[in-house]
Coordinates of C-alpha atoms in Angstrom, one line a residue:
M1 CA 72.5 57.5 -10.8
N2 CA 75.5 56.9 -8.5
T3 CA 74.1 54.2 -6.2
V4 CA 76.8 54.6 -3.3
A5 CA 76.2 58.4 -3.4
F6 CA 72.5 58.0 -3.3
T7 CA 72.8 55.7 -0.2
L8 CA 75.0 58.1 1.5
F9 CA 72.6 60.9 0.7
A10 CA 69.7 58.7 2.2
L11 CA 71.7 58.1 5.4
I12 CA 72.1 61.8 5.9
M13 CA 68.6 62.5 5.2
L14 CA 67.5 59.9 7.9
L15 CA 70.0 60.9 10.5
T16 CA 69.0 64.6 10.2
L17 CA 65.3 63.9 10.3
G18 CA 65.8 61.7 13.3
I19 CA 67.6 64.6 15.1
T20 CA 64.6 66.9 14.1
Y21 CA 62.2 64.4 15.7
W22 CA 64.3 64.3 18.9
A23 CA 64.5 68.0 18.9
S24 CA 60.7 68.6 18.3
K25 CA 60.1 66.8 21.6
R26 CA 62.4 69.4 23.5
T27 CA 61.0 72.5 21.5
Q28 CA 58.2 73.8 23.8
T29 CA 58.8 77.4 24.1
T30 CA 59.8 80.4 21.9
T31 CA 63.2 80.3 23.7
D32 CA 63.5 76.8 22.7
F33 CA 62.5 77.6 19.2
Y34 CA 64.6 80.5 18.5
A35 CA 67.7 79.9 20.8
A36 CA 67.6 76.2 21.7
G37 CA 66.8 77.0 25.2
R38 CA 70.1 78.8 25.6
S39 CA 71.5 75.3 26.4
I40 CA 74.3 75.0 23.6
S41 CA 77.9 75.0 25.3
G42 CA 80.6 77.2 23.9
W43 CA 82.5 74.5 22.1
Q44 CA 79.2 73.0 20.5
N45 CA 78.2 76.4 19.2
G46 CA 81.5 77.0 17.8
I47 CA 81.2 73.9 15.8
A48 CA 77.7 74.8 14.8
I49 CA 78.8 78.2 13.8
S50 CA 81.5 76.6 11.5
G51 CA 78.7 74.4 10.2
D52 CA 76.5 77.4 9.5
Y53 CA 79.3 79.4 8.0
M54 CA 81.2 77.0 5.7
S55 CA 78.8 76.8 2.9
A56 CA 78.6 75.1 -0.5
A57 CA 80.5 78.3 -1.8
S58 CA 83.2 77.7 0.6
F59 CA 83.6 74.0 0.0
L60 CA 83.0 73.7 -3.8
G61 CA 83.4 77.6 -4.9
I62 CA 86.8 78.2 -3.3
A63 CA 88.5 74.9 -4.5
G64 CA 87.3 75.7 -8.0
L65 CA 88.4 79.4 -7.9
I66 CA 91.8 78.3 -6.7
A67 CA 92.0 75.5 -9.4
L68 CA 91.0 77.9 -12.2
N69 CA 92.4 81.2 -10.9
G70 CA 95.3 80.5 -8.5
F71 CA 96.1 82.7 -6.0
D72 CA 93.1 85.3 -6.4
G73 CA 90.8 82.4 -5.4
F74 CA 92.5 82.2 -2.0
L75 CA 91.3 85.8 -1.2
Y76 CA 87.9 84.5 -0.4
S77 CA 89.6 82.1 2.3
V78 CA 91.6 84.9 4.0
G79 CA 88.6 87.2 4.0
W80 CA 86.1 85.0 5.3
L81 CA 88.6 83.8 8.2
V82 CA 89.9 87.2 9.2
A83 CA 86.4 88.3 9.5
Y84 CA 85.9 86.4 12.8
L85 CA 88.2 88.8 14.5
V86 CA 85.6 91.5 13.9
V87 CA 82.9 89.2 15.2
L88 CA 85.0 88.2 18.2
I89 CA 86.3 91.7 19.3
V90 CA 83.3 93.9 18.3
V91 CA 80.1 91.8 18.1
A92 CA 79.8 88.5 19.9
E93 CA 79.8 89.4 23.6
P94 CA 77.7 92.7 23.6
L95 CA 75.2 91.1 21.2
R96 CA 74.7 88.1 23.6
N97 CA 74.4 90.4 26.6
T98 CA 71.8 92.7 25.1
G99 CA 69.5 90.7 22.9
R100 CA 67.0 87.8 23.0
Y101 CA 66.6 86.1 19.7
T102 CA 67.3 88.5 16.8
L103 CA 69.6 91.3 15.8
A104 CA 66.7 93.8 16.2
D105 CA 66.4 93.1 19.8
M106 CA 69.7 94.8 20.6
L107 CA 68.7 97.8 18.6
A108 CA 65.4 98.1 20.2
Y109 CA 67.1 98.1 23.5
R110 CA 67.3 101.8 23.7
L111 CA 65.9 103.1 20.4
K112 CA 62.2 103.1 19.2
A113 CA 61.3 99.6 18.9
K114 CA 58.7 99.6 15.9
P115 CA 60.6 101.6 13.4
V116 CA 64.0 99.9 14.2
R117 CA 62.5 96.3 14.2
S118 CA 60.7 96.8 10.8
A119 CA 63.9 98.2 9.2
A120 CA 66.1 95.4 10.8
A121 CA 63.5 92.7 9.9
L122 CA 63.5 94.0 6.2
S123 CA 67.3 93.7 6.0
T124 CA 67.5 90.3 7.8
M125 CA 65.0 88.9 5.3
A126 CA 66.7 90.6 2.1
I127 CA 70.2 89.0 3.2
S128 CA 68.7 85.6 4.1
T129 CA 66.8 85.4 0.8
F130 CA 69.8 86.4 -1.3
Y131 CA 72.0 84.0 0.3
M132 CA 69.2 81.1 0.4
I133 CA 68.7 81.5 -3.4
A134 CA 72.4 81.3 -4.0
Q135 CA 72.6 78.1 -1.9
L136 CA 69.4 76.5 -3.5
V137 CA 70.5 77.2 -7.1
G138 CA 74.0 75.8 -6.4
A139 CA 72.5 72.8 -4.7
G140 CA 70.2 72.0 -7.7
G141 CA 73.1 72.2 -10.0
I142 CA 75.4 70.0 -7.8
I143 CA 72.8 67.1 -7.0
K144 CA 71.9 67.2 -10.8
L145 CA 75.4 66.6 -11.6
L146 CA 76.1 64.1 -8.9
L147 CA 73.0 62.0 -8.6
G148 CA 71.3 62.6 -11.9
L149 CA 68.2 64.1 -10.3
Q150 CA 66.4 66.9 -12.2
Y151 CA 67.1 70.4 -10.9
E152 CA 63.4 71.1 -10.0
V153 CA 63.4 67.7 -7.9
S154 CA 66.7 68.8 -6.0
I155 CA 65.5 72.2 -5.0
I156 CA 62.1 70.9 -3.9
L157 CA 63.7 67.9 -1.9
I158 CA 66.2 70.4 -0.2
G159 CA 63.5 72.9 0.4
V160 CA 61.2 70.5 2.1
L161 CA 63.9 69.0 4.2
M162 CA 65.1 72.6 5.5
I163 CA 61.3 73.4 6.3
L164 CA 60.9 70.4 8.2
Y165 CA 64.1 70.8 10.3
V166 CA 63.1 74.4 11.3
A167 CA 59.3 74.1 11.7
F168 CA 59.5 71.0 13.9
G169 CA 62.9 71.1 15.4
G170 CA 63.5 74.8 15.8
M171 CA 67.1 76.1 16.6
L172 CA 68.0 72.7 18.3
A173 CA 67.5 70.5 15.2
T174 CA 69.4 73.3 13.3
T175 CA 72.1 73.4 15.4
W176 CA 72.9 69.6 15.5
V177 CA 72.3 69.4 11.7
Q178 CA 75.2 72.1 11.5
I179 CA 77.3 70.4 13.9
I180 CA 77.1 66.9 12.1
K181 CA 77.6 68.8 8.8
A182 CA 80.9 70.4 10.4
V183 CA 82.2 67.2 11.4
L184 CA 81.5 65.5 8.0
L185 CA 82.9 68.4 6.1
M186 CA 86.2 68.6 8.1
T187 CA 86.6 64.8 8.0
G188 CA 86.1 64.9 4.1
T189 CA 88.5 67.8 3.7
I190 CA 91.2 66.4 5.9
L191 CA 91.2 63.1 4.0
L192 CA 91.1 64.8 0.8
G193 CA 94.0 67.1 1.9
L194 CA 96.1 64.2 3.0
L195 CA 95.6 62.3 -0.1
V196 CA 96.6 65.4 -2.3
L197 CA 99.7 65.9 0.0
S198 CA 100.6 62.1 -0.2
H199 CA 100.9 62.4 -3.9
F200 CA 103.7 65.2 -3.4
S201 CA 105.6 63.4 -0.8
F202 CA 103.8 65.7 1.9
S203 CA 105.8 68.7 0.6
I204 CA 103.8 71.9 0.2
V205 CA 106.9 73.4 -1.6
E206 CA 106.8 70.7 -4.2
I207 CA 103.0 71.4 -4.8
F208 CA 103.7 75.0 -5.5
N209 CA 106.8 74.0 -7.6
Q210 CA 104.7 71.8 -9.9
V211 CA 101.9 74.5 -10.1
S212 CA 104.5 77.0 -11.2
A213 CA 105.9 74.6 -13.8
K214 CA 102.5 73.9 -15.3
Y215 CA 100.7 77.0 -15.1
G216 CA 103.6 79.6 -14.7
Q217 CA 104.5 81.7 -11.7
S218 CA 101.7 84.3 -12.5
F219 CA 99.2 81.6 -11.2
L220 CA 100.7 82.0 -7.8
E221 CA 100.5 85.8 -7.9
P222 CA 97.5 88.2 -7.6
G223 CA 95.8 89.7 -10.7
K224 CA 94.5 86.8 -12.6
L225 CA 90.6 87.0 -11.5
Y226 CA 90.7 90.5 -10.1
K227 CA 92.7 92.9 -12.3
N228 CA 91.4 96.0 -10.8
P229 CA 92.9 96.6 -7.2
L230 CA 89.8 98.3 -6.2
D231 CA 87.7 95.0 -7.0
N232 CA 90.1 93.3 -4.4
L233 CA 89.5 96.1 -1.9
S234 CA 85.8 96.1 -2.3
L235 CA 85.7 92.3 -2.1
G236 CA 87.9 92.3 1.4
L237 CA 85.8 95.0 2.9
A238 CA 82.5 93.0 2.1
L239 CA 83.9 89.7 3.5
L240 CA 85.6 91.4 6.6
A241 CA 82.6 93.6 7.6
G242 CA 79.8 91.5 6.2
T243 CA 80.4 88.6 8.4
A244 CA 79.8 90.7 11.5
G245 CA 76.5 91.5 10.1
L246 CA 75.3 88.2 8.8
P247 CA 71.8 87.7 10.7
H248 CA 72.1 83.8 10.5
I249 CA 75.7 83.9 12.2
L250 CA 74.7 86.5 14.8
I251 CA 71.5 84.7 16.1
R252 CA 73.8 81.8 17.0
F253 CA 75.2 83.8 20.0
Y254 CA 71.7 83.7 21.7
T255 CA 71.9 79.8 21.8
V256 CA 74.7 79.9 24.6
P257 CA 74.0 80.7 28.2
N258 CA 76.2 83.6 28.7
A259 CA 78.8 85.9 27.1
K260 CA 81.9 83.9 28.0
E261 CA 80.5 80.8 26.2
A262 CA 79.8 83.3 23.3
R263 CA 83.6 84.1 23.2
T264 CA 84.5 80.6 23.5
S265 CA 82.2 79.7 20.6
V266 CA 84.0 82.4 18.2
A267 CA 87.4 80.9 19.3
W268 CA 86.4 77.3 18.5
A269 CA 84.9 78.5 15.1
M270 CA 87.9 80.6 13.9
V271 CA 90.2 77.2 14.8
I272 CA 87.8 75.0 12.5
I273 CA 87.0 77.6 9.8
G274 CA 90.9 78.6 9.8
S275 CA 91.9 75.1 9.4
F276 CA 89.3 74.2 6.6
Y277 CA 90.3 77.4 4.6
I278 CA 94.0 76.6 4.8
M279 CA 93.1 73.1 3.3
T280 CA 91.2 74.5 0.4
T281 CA 94.6 75.8 -0.9
F282 CA 95.6 72.1 -1.3
L283 CA 92.2 71.0 -2.7
G284 CA 92.4 73.8 -5.5
F285 CA 96.0 73.3 -6.3
G286 CA 95.7 69.6 -6.1
A287 CA 92.7 69.6 -8.6
A288 CA 94.5 71.9 -10.9
L289 CA 97.5 69.5 -11.0
L290 CA 95.7 66.1 -10.5
V291 CA 92.3 66.8 -12.5
G292 CA 93.4 69.5 -15.0
Q293 CA 91.5 72.8 -15.7
E294 CA 90.1 71.4 -18.9
K295 CA 88.3 68.4 -17.1
I296 CA 87.1 70.9 -14.2
K297 CA 85.7 73.4 -16.9
A298 CA 84.1 70.6 -18.8
A299 CA 82.0 69.5 -15.7
D300 CA 81.2 73.1 -14.5
K301 CA 82.2 76.2 -16.1
A302 CA 82.5 78.1 -12.7
G303 CA 84.6 75.2 -11.4
N304 CA 82.3 74.0 -8.5
M305 CA 83.0 70.4 -9.3
A306 CA 86.9 70.6 -8.6
A307 CA 86.6 69.0 -5.1
P308 CA 84.4 66.2 -6.2
L309 CA 86.4 65.5 -9.3
L310 CA 89.5 65.5 -7.0
A311 CA 87.9 63.0 -4.7
D312 CA 87.2 60.8 -7.8
A313 CA 90.7 61.0 -8.9
L314 CA 92.1 60.0 -5.7
G315 CA 89.6 57.9 -4.0
G316 CA 87.6 56.3 -6.6
N317 CA 83.6 56.1 -6.7
F318 CA 83.3 55.7 -2.9
F319 CA 85.1 58.8 -2.0
L320 CA 83.5 60.8 -4.7
A321 CA 80.0 59.7 -3.3
F322 CA 81.2 60.6 0.2
I323 CA 82.4 64.1 -0.8
S324 CA 79.1 64.7 -2.8
A325 CA 77.1 63.6 0.3
V326 CA 79.1 66.2 2.4
A327 CA 78.3 68.8 0.0
F328 CA 74.6 67.8 0.3
A329 CA 74.8 68.2 4.1
T330 CA 76.7 71.4 3.9
I331 CA 73.8 72.9 1.8
L332 CA 71.0 71.4 4.2
A333 CA 72.8 72.9 7.2
V334 CA 73.4 76.4 5.9
V335 CA 69.9 76.8 4.5
A336 CA 68.2 75.7 7.5
G337 CA 70.2 78.4 9.7
L338 CA 69.1 81.1 6.9
V339 CA 65.4 79.9 7.1
I340 CA 65.4 80.2 11.1
S341 CA 67.0 83.8 10.9
A342 CA 64.5 85.1 8.4
A343 CA 61.4 83.4 10.3
G344 CA 62.7 84.8 13.5
A345 CA 62.9 88.4 11.7
F346 CA 59.4 88.1 10.5
A347 CA 57.6 86.3 13.5
H348 CA 59.4 87.7 16.5
D349 CA 60.4 91.0 15.2
F350 CA 57.6 92.2 12.7
Y351 CA 54.6 90.2 13.8
F352 CA 55.0 89.9 17.6
N353 CA 56.7 93.3 18.3
V354 CA 55.5 95.6 15.5
L355 CA 52.1 94.4 14.5
R356 CA 50.8 93.1 17.8
G357 CA 52.8 95.3 20.3
G358 CA 54.0 92.4 22.2
Q359 CA 50.7 91.3 23.1
V360 CA 50.8 87.7 21.9
T361 CA 50.5 84.4 24.0
E362 CA 53.5 81.9 24.0
R363 CA 51.4 79.5 22.1
E364 CA 50.6 81.8 19.3
Q365 CA 54.1 83.0 19.0
M366 CA 55.1 79.6 18.5
R367 CA 52.6 78.9 15.9
V368 CA 53.6 82.0 14.0
A369 CA 57.1 81.2 14.0
K370 CA 56.4 77.8 12.6
W371 CA 54.2 79.2 9.9
A372 CA 56.7 81.8 9.0
S373 CA 59.4 79.2 8.5
I374 CA 57.2 77.3 6.2
G375 CA 56.4 80.6 4.3
V376 CA 60.1 81.5 4.1
G377 CA 60.9 78.1 2.7
V378 CA 58.3 78.0 0.2
V379 CA 59.3 81.5 -1.1
A380 CA 62.8 80.4 -1.3
I381 CA 62.0 77.4 -3.3
I382 CA 59.8 79.4 -5.9
L383 CA 62.5 82.0 -6.3
A384 CA 65.3 79.2 -6.8
L385 CA 63.2 77.5 -9.5
L386 CA 62.8 80.8 -11.1
A387 CA 66.5 81.5 -11.2
K388 CA 67.3 78.1 -12.7
E389 CA 69.5 79.3 -15.6
Q390 CA 71.0 82.2 -13.8
N391 CA 74.7 82.7 -12.6
V392 CA 73.8 83.5 -8.9
A393 CA 77.3 83.6 -7.6
F394 CA 76.8 87.4 -7.1
L395 CA 74.0 87.0 -4.6
V396 CA 76.5 85.7 -2.0
A397 CA 78.5 88.8 -2.7
L398 CA 75.4 90.8 -2.4
A399 CA 74.4 89.4 0.9
F400 CA 77.8 90.2 2.5
A401 CA 77.6 93.7 1.1
V402 CA 74.1 94.3 2.4
A403 CA 75.3 92.8 5.8
A404 CA 78.3 95.2 5.7
S405 CA 76.5 98.3 4.6
A406 CA 73.2 97.9 6.5
N407 CA 73.8 96.1 9.7
L408 CA 77.3 96.4 10.8
P409 CA 77.5 100.3 11.0
V410 CA 74.2 100.4 13.0
I411 CA 75.3 97.6 15.4
V412 CA 78.6 99.5 16.2
F413 CA 76.9 102.9 16.5
S414 CA 74.1 101.6 18.7
L415 CA 76.6 100.0 21.0
F416 CA 79.4 102.6 21.2
W417 CA 77.9 105.9 20.3
K418 CA 75.7 107.6 22.8
R419 CA 74.2 110.4 20.4
F420 CA 72.9 107.6 18.1
N421 CA 69.1 107.3 17.7
T422 CA 66.2 105.8 16.0
T423 CA 66.4 108.1 12.8
G424 CA 70.2 107.1 12.4
A425 CA 69.4 103.4 12.7
V426 CA 66.6 103.3 10.3
S427 CA 68.2 105.5 7.7
G428 CA 71.6 103.7 8.1
I429 CA 69.8 100.3 7.4
L430 CA 67.8 101.5 4.5
T431 CA 70.7 103.5 2.9
G432 CA 73.0 100.6 3.2
L433 CA 70.2 98.0 1.8
I434 CA 69.2 100.2 -1.2
S435 CA 72.6 101.3 -2.2
S436 CA 73.9 97.8 -2.1
I437 CA 71.2 96.5 -4.4
L438 CA 71.3 99.4 -6.8
L439 CA 75.0 99.2 -7.1
V440 CA 74.9 95.4 -8.0
L441 CA 72.1 95.9 -10.4
V442 CA 74.1 98.4 -12.5
S443 CA 77.6 96.5 -12.0
P444 CA 79.2 93.9 -14.3
N445 CA 77.4 91.1 -12.5
L446 CA 74.1 92.1 -14.3
M447 CA 75.3 94.3 -17.3
E448 CA 78.0 93.9 -20.0
P449 CA 81.3 95.3 -18.4
D450 CA 81.8 98.0 -21.0
Q451 CA 78.2 99.3 -20.4
A452 CA 78.1 98.8 -16.4
L453 CA 77.4 101.9 -14.8
F454 CA 79.4 101.0 -11.7
P455 CA 82.7 99.1 -12.7
L456 CA 83.2 96.9 -9.7
K457 CA 81.6 93.5 -9.1
N458 CA 81.2 94.1 -5.4
P459 CA 79.7 97.2 -4.2
A460 CA 81.1 97.3 -0.6
I461 CA 83.7 99.9 -1.0
L462 CA 81.0 102.5 -1.9
S463 CA 77.8 100.9 -0.1
V464 CA 79.6 100.7 3.4
P465 CA 80.5 104.3 3.5
L466 CA 77.1 105.2 2.4
G467 CA 75.5 103.1 4.9
M468 CA 77.7 104.7 7.7
L469 CA 76.9 108.2 6.2
G470 CA 73.0 107.5 6.3
A471 CA 73.2 106.4 10.0
V472 CA 75.5 109.7 11.0
L473 CA 73.5 112.1 9.0
G474 CA 70.1 110.7 10.3
T475 CA 71.4 110.8 13.9
L476 CA 72.8 114.4 13.5
L477 CA 69.6 115.9 12.1
S478 CA 67.5 114.6 14.8
R479 CA 67.3 114.2 18.6
E480 CA 66.3 111.6 20.8
P481 CA 66.8 112.3 24.6
E482 CA 65.5 109.2 25.7
A483 CA 67.9 106.9 23.6
E484 CA 70.7 108.9 25.1
R485 CA 69.5 108.2 28.7
N486 CA 69.3 104.5 27.9
F487 CA 72.7 104.4 26.4
N488 CA 74.7 103.9 29.7
E489 CA 72.3 101.0 31.0
L490 CA 72.9 99.3 27.5
Y491 CA 76.6 99.9 27.6
V492 CA 77.1 98.4 31.1
R493 CA 74.9 95.6 30.2
S494 CA 76.7 94.9 26.8
Q495 CA 80.0 94.9 28.6
T496 CA 79.2 92.9 32.0
G497 CA 76.2 90.9 31.1
I498 CA 74.4 92.3 34.1
G499 CA 70.7 91.7 33.5
A500 CA 71.3 89.5 30.3
E501 CA 68.6 86.9 29.3

């Protein structure tokens, strides 16, 4: 076991548990639990969004993809950054003005609450579960490689920590865990990026020249990882449209006091996330040159160990331990965000509004929310333990595809189409959700490429239009005068913030 790494892991655990204890004293109401009492400023929320968004897939996965596949690995960086333009222009401000704690609050503002909340809760829990399993399985593998802990022990350790953060500290603890993680991740990435650049006289051109000399010019051109252009298009669509439908990102806009702060937080997040994804290029190509593809593949076939191995090559044992600890903090912060979004969907949307019709005391709401957090965490741990030997990278793609196909069309139609109604919302969410899952089940992700019924790895190019079609047909085949009457009130509130929480 790497003693330095273990010490740094332990320090991060103690720090985050200390924050949870501090936050638990300030989490008294449901608004505190779900939305940190709407007390987070725009810049703080921007850092927390970037902490929630830059997952282990970003930090470890993209560096590995670029190191092994060159230019095609960079597609993820571009897609995940550009997606925030959709969040900024279409979603952030209207969502903050019209909702309280969850995505379903905004939909239920002018549509029938029970069917819409049930469908939205199902979609939220599906996305959060897919995303969480991918994070936990990745975490188990990484901690096993770095610390020598058994896979099962790693999963249970992270699972218990994420349950503690959310059940006791709520959104306030989750937010500050995400802020600390974002600061650690940016510090580690900047240091690693500078060390790589110093090897090439701080010349980006020199890096590309050496990559081209070692691996050929084709390594810097598209087509190595995704040979089918439609695969590129489908992946790009999932990343671009999926981000604006991810529940654990959307609920972050309820933690700020008003829409102006929501816009500010997206601007901060874009600067941080953009800087990070630009630096992943140096990490990926740096690892390809300074570590070598054979060594990266020997440690992990998918290339997930490229960044830690690069840290070891450039800064020795301490820097490897620091980067490993940053990866650990990254996973903790993201899974905490996922747990609180899934728990909110179950406790606030399904239990409080659908099963009990809103007739629940504040105290009971809090109790159910905490138990829901524990339940979600336990289910995620069990599923991650069962998925031990599986390559779960496709689950992140599936989470984005479901978010793009089931959530985003319904959000956009609800905000901007007067005729849109409850039947359209429910049929849109279910069509997008079911088509995404079915297409992934018959894709090369889970079948032999020559036997796959759907040839693309990402279903978005087909499932997003199907989700939109389901929403449009459901709306046109039914009529709901009350939803149309409520549209103007929703539109004015979404654009001006008059009457917002």
